[in-house]
Short mmCIF file of C-alpha atoms in Angstrom, two decimals:
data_model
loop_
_atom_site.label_atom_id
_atom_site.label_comp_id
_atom_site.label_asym_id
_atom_site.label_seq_id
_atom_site.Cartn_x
_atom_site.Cartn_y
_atom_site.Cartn_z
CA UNK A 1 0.00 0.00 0.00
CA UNK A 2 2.55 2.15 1.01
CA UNK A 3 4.60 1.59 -2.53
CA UNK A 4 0.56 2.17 -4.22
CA UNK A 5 0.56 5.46 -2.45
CA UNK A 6 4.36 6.93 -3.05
CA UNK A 7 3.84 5.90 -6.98
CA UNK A 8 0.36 7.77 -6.94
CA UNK A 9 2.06 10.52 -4.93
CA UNK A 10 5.02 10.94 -7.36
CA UNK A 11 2.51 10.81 -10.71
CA UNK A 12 0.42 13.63 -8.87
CA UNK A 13 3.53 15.54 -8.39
CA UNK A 14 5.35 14.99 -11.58
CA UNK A 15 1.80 16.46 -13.30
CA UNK A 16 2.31 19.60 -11.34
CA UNK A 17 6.05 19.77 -11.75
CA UNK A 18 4.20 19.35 -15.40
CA UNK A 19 1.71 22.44 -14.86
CA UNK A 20 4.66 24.73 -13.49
CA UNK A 21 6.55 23.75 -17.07
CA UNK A 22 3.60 25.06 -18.81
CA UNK A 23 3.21 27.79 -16.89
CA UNK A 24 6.83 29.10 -16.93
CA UNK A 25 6.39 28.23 -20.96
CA UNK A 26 3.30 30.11 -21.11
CA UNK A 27 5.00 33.67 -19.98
CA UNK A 28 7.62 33.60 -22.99
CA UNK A 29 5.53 34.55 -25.19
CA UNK A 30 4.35 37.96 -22.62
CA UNK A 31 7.96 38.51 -22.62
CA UNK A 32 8.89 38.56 -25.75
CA UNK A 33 5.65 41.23 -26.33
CA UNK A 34 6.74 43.18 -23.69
CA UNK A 35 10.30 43.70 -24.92
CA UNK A 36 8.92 44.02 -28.55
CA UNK A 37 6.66 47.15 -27.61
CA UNK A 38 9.62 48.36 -25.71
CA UNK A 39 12.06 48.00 -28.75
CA UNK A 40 9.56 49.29 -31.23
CA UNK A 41 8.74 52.35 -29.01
CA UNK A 42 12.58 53.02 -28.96
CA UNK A 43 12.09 54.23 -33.10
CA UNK A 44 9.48 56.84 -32.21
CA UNK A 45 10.69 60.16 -33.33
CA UNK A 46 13.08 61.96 -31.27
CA UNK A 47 10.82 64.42 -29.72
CA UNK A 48 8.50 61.77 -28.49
CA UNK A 49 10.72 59.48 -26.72
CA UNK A 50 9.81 60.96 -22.98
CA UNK A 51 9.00 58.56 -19.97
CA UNK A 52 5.26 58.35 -20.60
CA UNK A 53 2.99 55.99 -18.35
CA UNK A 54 2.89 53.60 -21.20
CA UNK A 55 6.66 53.00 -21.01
CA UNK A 56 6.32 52.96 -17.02
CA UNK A 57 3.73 50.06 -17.35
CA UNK A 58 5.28 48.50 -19.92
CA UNK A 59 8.58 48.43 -17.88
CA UNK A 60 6.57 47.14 -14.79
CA UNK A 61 4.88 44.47 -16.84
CA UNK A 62 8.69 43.02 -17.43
CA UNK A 63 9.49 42.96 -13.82
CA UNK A 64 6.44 41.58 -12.91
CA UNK A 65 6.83 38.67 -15.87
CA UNK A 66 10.12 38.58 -14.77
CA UNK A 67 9.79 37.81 -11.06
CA UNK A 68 6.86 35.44 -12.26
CA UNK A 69 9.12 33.14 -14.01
CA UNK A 70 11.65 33.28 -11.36
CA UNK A 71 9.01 31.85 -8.63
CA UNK A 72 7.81 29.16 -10.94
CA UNK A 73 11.42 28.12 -11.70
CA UNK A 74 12.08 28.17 -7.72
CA UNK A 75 8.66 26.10 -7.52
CA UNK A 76 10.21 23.63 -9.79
CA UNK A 77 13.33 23.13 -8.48
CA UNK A 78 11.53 22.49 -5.23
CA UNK A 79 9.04 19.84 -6.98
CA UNK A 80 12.00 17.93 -8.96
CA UNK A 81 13.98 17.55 -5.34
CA UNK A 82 10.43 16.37 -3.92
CA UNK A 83 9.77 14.10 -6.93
CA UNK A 84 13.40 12.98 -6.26
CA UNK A 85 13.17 12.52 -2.47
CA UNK A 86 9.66 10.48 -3.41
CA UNK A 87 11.29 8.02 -5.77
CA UNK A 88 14.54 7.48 -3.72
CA UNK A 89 11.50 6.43 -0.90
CA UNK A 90 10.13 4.24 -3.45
CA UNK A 91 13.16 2.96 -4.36
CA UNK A 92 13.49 1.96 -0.58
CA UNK A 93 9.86 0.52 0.12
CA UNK A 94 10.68 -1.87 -3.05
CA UNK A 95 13.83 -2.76 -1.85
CA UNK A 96 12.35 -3.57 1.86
CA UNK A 97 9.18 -5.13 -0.05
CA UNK A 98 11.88 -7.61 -2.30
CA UNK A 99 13.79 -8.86 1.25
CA UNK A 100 10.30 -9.68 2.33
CA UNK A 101 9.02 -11.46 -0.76
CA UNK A 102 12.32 -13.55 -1.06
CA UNK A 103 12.24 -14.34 3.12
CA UNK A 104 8.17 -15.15 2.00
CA UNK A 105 9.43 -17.54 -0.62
CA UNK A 106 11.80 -19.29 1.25
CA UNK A 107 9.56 -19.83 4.48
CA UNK A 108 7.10 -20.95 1.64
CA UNK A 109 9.87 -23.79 0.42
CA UNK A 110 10.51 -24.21 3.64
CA UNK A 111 6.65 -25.22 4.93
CA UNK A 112 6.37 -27.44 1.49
CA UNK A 113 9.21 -29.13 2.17
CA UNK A 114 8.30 -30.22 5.80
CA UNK A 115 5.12 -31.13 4.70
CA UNK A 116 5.99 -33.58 2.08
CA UNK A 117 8.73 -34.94 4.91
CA UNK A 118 5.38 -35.98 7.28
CA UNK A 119 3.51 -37.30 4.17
CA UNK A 120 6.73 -39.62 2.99
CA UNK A 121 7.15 -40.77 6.46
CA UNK A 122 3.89 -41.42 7.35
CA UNK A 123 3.53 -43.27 4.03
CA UNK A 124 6.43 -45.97 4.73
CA UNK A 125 4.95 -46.16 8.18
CA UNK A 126 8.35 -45.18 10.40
CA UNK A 127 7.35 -43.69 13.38
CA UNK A 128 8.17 -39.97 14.04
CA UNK A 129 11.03 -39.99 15.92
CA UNK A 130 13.65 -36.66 16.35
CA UNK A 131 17.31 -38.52 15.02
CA UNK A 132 20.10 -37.49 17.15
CA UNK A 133 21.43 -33.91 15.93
CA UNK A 134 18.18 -33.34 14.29
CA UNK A 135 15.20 -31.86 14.63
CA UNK A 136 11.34 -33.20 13.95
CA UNK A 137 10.53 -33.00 10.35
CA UNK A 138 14.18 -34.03 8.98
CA UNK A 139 15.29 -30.81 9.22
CA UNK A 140 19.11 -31.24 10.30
CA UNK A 141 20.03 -28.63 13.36
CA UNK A 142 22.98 -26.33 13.14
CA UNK A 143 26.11 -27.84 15.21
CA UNK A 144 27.69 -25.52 17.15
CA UNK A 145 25.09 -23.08 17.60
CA UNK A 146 23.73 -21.61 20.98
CA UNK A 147 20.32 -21.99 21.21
CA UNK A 148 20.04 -19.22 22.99
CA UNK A 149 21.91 -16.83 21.17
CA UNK A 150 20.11 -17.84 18.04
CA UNK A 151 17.01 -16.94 19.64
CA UNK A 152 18.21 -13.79 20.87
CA UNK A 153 19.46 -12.82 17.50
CA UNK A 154 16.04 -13.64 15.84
CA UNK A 155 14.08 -11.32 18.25
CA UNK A 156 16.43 -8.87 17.38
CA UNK A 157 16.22 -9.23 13.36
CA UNK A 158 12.65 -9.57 14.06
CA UNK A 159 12.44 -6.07 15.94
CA UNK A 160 14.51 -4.24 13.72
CA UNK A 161 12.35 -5.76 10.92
CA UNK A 162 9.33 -4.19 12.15
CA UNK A 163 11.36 -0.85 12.94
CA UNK A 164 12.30 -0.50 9.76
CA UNK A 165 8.63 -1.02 7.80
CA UNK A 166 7.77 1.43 10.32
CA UNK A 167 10.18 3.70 9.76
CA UNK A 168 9.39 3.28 6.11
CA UNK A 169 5.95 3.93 6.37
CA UNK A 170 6.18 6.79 8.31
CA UNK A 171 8.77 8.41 6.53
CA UNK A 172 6.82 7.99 3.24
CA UNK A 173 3.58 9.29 4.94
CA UNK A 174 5.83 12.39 5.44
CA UNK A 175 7.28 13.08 2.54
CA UNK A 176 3.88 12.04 0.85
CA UNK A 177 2.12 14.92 3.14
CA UNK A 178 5.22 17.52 2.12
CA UNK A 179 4.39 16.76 -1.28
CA UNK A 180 0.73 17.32 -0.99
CA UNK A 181 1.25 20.57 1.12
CA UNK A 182 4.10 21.59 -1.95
CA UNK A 183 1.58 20.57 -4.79
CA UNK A 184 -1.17 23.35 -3.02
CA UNK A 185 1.61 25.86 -2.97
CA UNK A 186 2.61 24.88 -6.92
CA UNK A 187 -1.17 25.60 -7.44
CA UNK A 188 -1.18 28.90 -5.25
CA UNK A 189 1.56 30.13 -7.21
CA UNK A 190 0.35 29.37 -10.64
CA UNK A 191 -2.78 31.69 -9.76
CA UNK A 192 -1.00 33.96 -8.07
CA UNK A 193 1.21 33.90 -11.18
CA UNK A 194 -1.58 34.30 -13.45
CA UNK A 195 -3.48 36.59 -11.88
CA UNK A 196 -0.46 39.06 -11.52
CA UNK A 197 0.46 38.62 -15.66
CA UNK A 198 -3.28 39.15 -16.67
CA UNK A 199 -3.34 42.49 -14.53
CA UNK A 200 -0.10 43.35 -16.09
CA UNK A 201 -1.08 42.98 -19.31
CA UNK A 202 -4.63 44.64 -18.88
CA UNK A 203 -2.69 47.51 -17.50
CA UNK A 204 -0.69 47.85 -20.37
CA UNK A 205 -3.56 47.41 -22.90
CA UNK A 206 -5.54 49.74 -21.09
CA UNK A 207 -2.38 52.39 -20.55
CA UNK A 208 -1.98 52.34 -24.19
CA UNK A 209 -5.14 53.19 -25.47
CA UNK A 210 -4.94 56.10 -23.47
CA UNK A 211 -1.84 57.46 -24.86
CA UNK A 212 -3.65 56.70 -28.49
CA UNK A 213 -6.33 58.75 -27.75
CA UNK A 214 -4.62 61.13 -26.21
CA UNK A 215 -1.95 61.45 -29.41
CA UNK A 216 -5.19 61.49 -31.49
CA UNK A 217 -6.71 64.41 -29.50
CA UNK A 218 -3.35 65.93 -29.62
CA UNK A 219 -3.65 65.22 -33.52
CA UNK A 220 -7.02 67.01 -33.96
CA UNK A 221 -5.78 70.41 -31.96
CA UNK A 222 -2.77 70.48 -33.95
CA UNK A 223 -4.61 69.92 -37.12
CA UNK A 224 -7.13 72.66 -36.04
CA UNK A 225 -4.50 74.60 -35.30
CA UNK A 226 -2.19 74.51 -39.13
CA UNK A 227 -5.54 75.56 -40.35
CA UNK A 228 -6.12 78.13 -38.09
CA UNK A 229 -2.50 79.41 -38.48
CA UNK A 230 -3.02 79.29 -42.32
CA UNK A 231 -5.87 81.29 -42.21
CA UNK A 232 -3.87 83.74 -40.57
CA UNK A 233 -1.46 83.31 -43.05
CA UNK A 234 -4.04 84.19 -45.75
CA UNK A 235 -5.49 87.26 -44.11
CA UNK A 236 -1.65 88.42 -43.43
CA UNK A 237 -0.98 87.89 -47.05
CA UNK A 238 -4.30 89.72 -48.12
CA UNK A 239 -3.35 92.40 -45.80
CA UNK A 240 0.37 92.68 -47.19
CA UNK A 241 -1.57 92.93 -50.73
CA UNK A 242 -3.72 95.52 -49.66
CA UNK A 243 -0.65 97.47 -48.13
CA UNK A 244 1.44 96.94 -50.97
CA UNK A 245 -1.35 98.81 -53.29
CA UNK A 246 -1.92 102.00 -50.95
CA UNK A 247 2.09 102.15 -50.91
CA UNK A 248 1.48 101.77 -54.63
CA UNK A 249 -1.61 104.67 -54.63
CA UNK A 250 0.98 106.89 -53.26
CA UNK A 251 3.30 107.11 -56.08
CA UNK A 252 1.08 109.28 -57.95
CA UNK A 253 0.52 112.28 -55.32
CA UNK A 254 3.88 112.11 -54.69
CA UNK A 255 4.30 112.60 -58.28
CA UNK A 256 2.35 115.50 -58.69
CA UNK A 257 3.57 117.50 -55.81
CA UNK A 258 7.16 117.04 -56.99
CA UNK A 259 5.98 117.98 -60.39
CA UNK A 260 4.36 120.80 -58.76
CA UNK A 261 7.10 121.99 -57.08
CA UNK A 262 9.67 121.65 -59.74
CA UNK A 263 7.39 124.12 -62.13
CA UNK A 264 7.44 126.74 -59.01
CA UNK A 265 11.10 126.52 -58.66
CA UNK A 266 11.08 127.67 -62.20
CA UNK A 267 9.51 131.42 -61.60
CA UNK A 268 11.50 133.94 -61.41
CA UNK A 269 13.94 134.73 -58.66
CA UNK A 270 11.50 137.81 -57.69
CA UNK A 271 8.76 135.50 -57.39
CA UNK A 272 10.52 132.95 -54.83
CA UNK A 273 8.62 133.27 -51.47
CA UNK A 274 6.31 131.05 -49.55
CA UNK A 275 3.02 131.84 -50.26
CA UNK A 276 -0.07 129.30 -49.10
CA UNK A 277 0.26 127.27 -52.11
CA UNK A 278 3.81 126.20 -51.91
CA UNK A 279 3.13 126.06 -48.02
CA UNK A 280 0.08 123.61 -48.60
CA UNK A 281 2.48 121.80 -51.80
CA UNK A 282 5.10 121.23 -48.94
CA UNK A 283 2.28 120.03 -46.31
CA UNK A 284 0.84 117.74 -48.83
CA UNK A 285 4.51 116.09 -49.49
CA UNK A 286 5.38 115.82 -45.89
CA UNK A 287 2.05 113.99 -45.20
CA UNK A 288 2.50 111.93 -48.17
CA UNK A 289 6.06 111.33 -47.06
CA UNK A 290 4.65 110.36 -43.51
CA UNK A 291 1.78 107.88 -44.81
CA UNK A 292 4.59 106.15 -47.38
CA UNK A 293 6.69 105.91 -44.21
CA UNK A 294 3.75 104.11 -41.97
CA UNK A 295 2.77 102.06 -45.06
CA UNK A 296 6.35 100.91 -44.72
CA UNK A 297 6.64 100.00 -41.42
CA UNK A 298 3.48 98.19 -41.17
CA UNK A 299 4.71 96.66 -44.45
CA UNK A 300 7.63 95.48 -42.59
CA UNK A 301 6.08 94.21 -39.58
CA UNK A 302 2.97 91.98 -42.05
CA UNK A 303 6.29 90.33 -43.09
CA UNK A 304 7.69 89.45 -39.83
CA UNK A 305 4.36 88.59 -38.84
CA UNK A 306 4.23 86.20 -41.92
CA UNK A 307 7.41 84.85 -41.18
CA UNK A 308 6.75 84.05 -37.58
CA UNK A 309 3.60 82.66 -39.16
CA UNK A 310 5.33 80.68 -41.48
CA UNK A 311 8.20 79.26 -38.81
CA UNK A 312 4.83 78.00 -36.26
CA UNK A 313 3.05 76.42 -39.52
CA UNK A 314 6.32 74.36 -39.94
CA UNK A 315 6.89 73.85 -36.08
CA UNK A 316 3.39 72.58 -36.30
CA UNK A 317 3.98 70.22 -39.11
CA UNK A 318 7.05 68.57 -37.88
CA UNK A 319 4.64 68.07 -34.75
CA UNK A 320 2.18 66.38 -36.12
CA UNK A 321 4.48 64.15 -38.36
CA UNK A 322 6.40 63.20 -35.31
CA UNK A 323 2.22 62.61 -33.55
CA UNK A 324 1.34 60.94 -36.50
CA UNK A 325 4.44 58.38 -36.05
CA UNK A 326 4.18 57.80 -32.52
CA UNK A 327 0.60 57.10 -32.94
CA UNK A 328 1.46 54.43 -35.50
CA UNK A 329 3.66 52.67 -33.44
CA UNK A 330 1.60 52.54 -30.02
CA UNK A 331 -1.57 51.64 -32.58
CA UNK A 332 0.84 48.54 -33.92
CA UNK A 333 1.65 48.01 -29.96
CA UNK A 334 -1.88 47.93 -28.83
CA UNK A 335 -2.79 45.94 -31.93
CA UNK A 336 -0.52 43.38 -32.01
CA UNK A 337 -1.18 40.07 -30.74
CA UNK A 338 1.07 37.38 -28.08
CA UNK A 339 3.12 35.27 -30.54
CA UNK A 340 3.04 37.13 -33.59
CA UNK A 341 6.10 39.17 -34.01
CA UNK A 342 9.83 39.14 -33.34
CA UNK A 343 11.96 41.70 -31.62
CA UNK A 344 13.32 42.19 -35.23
CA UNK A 345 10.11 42.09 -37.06
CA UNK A 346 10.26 45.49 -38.41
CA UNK A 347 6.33 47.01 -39.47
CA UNK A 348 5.59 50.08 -41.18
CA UNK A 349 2.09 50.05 -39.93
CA UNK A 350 -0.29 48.57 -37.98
CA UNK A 351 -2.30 46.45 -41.08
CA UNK A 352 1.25 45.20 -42.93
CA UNK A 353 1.16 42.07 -40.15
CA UNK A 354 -2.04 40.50 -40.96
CA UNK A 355 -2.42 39.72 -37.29
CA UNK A 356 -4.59 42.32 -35.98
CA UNK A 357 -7.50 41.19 -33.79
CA UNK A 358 -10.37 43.49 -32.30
CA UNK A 359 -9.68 46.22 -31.53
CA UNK A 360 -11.45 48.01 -28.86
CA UNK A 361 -11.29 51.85 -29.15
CA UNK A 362 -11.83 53.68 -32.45
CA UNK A 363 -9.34 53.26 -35.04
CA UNK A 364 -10.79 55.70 -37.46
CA UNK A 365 -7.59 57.80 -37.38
CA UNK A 366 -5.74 55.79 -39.66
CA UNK A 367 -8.39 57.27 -42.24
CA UNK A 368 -8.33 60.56 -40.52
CA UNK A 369 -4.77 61.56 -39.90
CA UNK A 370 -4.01 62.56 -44.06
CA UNK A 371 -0.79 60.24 -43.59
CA UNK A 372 0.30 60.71 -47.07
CA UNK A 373 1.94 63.84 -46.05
CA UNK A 374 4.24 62.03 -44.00
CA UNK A 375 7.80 63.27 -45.27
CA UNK A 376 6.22 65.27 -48.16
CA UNK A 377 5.75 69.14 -48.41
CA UNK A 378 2.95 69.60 -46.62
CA UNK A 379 0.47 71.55 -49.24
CA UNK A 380 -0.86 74.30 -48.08
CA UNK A 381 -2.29 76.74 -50.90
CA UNK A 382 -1.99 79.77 -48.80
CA UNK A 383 2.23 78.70 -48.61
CA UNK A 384 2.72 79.78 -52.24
CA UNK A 385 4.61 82.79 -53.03
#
């Protein structure tokens, strides 16, 4: 029974040494996701590789794996010394059960033996007599040998005998209840194990559809914002127009009163003296003079503005493109399945894989976010000129 029971005892624990195998087995493939989102966030552009949560969760979700599969490998080197410890039992309990099958055996040839003695004697009709150095039953005695002592030394095998198969039992009830109290904590861990990589994993799925729709909100106010900026741009450039034709308007008073003021210079020397018409020919040139001057300046500053307009338009473009990046990469991190990739599986979006499954949030920006611009001159009518 005892033998029955280690056997049954080391197949139970072999199956969970089994189960932690699995287990272990089972995070790999977490792993090697969690490092491949890591990698692949490493090629976002330059101004949008910051600490965000999603790299904080991702970077807790490889400790966590990480001190997952070092408690299931601890687990199992505990269960292969147990599994070990049981067999080397086993191993005993046969041993102790072969000594008492081949003592069985002989007592067994022993008892048939005596018995066909009686029936042969009893058959030719001697009496039953005990011949001298013998013992009844034919059985020849040992010469030389103390009664006594080999009495004494028979109680003696006989009590260590039953020492030992007690010894035996109880130390395999032990080591059979440390292996049942080892298999609960195997199964503890495995949930615990499970739990912990699940949560991980939702934390990171859930982590990085917030930074997608986040990047797409930030998408949308930037987009609003290049068309808001080249608006401005327009009305600058209308105004600049407008400016450039009153500047333009002037030319012709400006004309006329130096025209003006040449043919008075030509009278005759008598006749040089400020009178109200040269006085109102020299007000008129002044003012025009002073308007040309203001047209100027505000001339001047319509082009700063438009440059400064110009420099945010591009600062806003490289923005988005570098959005518009990062947004495909934590949409081909959020979309990618366990077991489907490489750490050197290089994608250029989110559909080349084939592997996508459901997705869960709206991924209407890939139809949204005019990628086509993507290292192209961004065309913007108003940019002309």
């Amino acid at each position: 029974r005892r033998a029955e029971s280690l056997e049954n005892s080391i197949k139970k624990t072999q199956h969970s040494l089994a189960m932690l195998h699995a287990a272990h087995q089972a995070r790999d493939p977490d792993i090697q996701l969690c490092l491949w989102r890591l990698s692949r966030r490493e090629r976002r552009p330059l101004r949008e590789q910051v600490r965000d949560p999603a790299e904080v969760v991702l970077e807790q979700q490889k400790t966590t794996l990480t001190e997952i599969q070092t408690k299931l490998s601890e687990a199992m080197r505990r269960t292969e010394l147990t599994v070990r410890d049981l067999e080397d039992q086993l191993q005993e309990v046969h041993h102790d059960i072969d000594h008492k099958v081949q003592a069985l055996g002989i007592d067994q040839t022993c008892l048939r033996t005596t018995v066909r003695s009686h029936e042969t004697a009893l058959e030719m009709g001697r009496p039953r007599s005990t011949p001298p150095g013998g013992i009844s039953g034919g059985i020849p005695s040992h010469r030389g040998v103390n009664p006594r002592l080999a009495h004494h030394e028979t109680s003696r095998n006989e009590t260590n005998r039953h020492q030992e198969a007690t010894r035996l039992g109880h130390s395999g009830g032990a080591k059979e209840e440390r292996a049942k109290i080892l298999r609960d904590e195997n199964n503890a861990i495995m949930q615990q194990c499970e739990k912990a990589s699940k949560e991980a994993s939702s934390n990171v799925e859930r982590c990085l559809e917030d930074v997608v729709k986040e990047n797409q909100a930030i998408r949308h106010r930037l987009e609003n914002e290049i068309a808001k900026t080249g608006a401005q741009i327009d009305h600058t450039k209308d105004t600049m127009a407008e400016t450039r034709a009153q500047i333009h308007s002037l030319g012709e008073p400006t004309d006329n009163a130096a025209t003006c003021a040449s043919f008075r210079r030509q009278r005759a020397t008598r006749e040089h003296f400020h009178d109200p018409v040269s006085t109102r020919i020299q007000e008129h040139q002044m003012s025009t003079h002073r308007a040309y001057q203001e047209l100027m300046d505000h001339h001047s500053e319509e082009k700063a503005n438009l440059q400064d307009l110009n420099e945010r338009l591009e600062r806003l473009k490289d923005d988005l493109r570098d959005k518009t990046g990062a947004l495909h990469i934590d949409g081909d991190c959020l979309t990618h399945q366990t077991g489907h990739h490489t750490l050197n599986m290089p994608f250029s979006s989110a559909a080349d894989t084939g592997t996508l499954r459901g997705r869960r949030y709206d991924h209407t920006y890939l139809g949204r976010s005019n990628f086509s611009h993507i290292g192209k001159p961004f065309e913007v009518r108003h940019l002309s000129g």
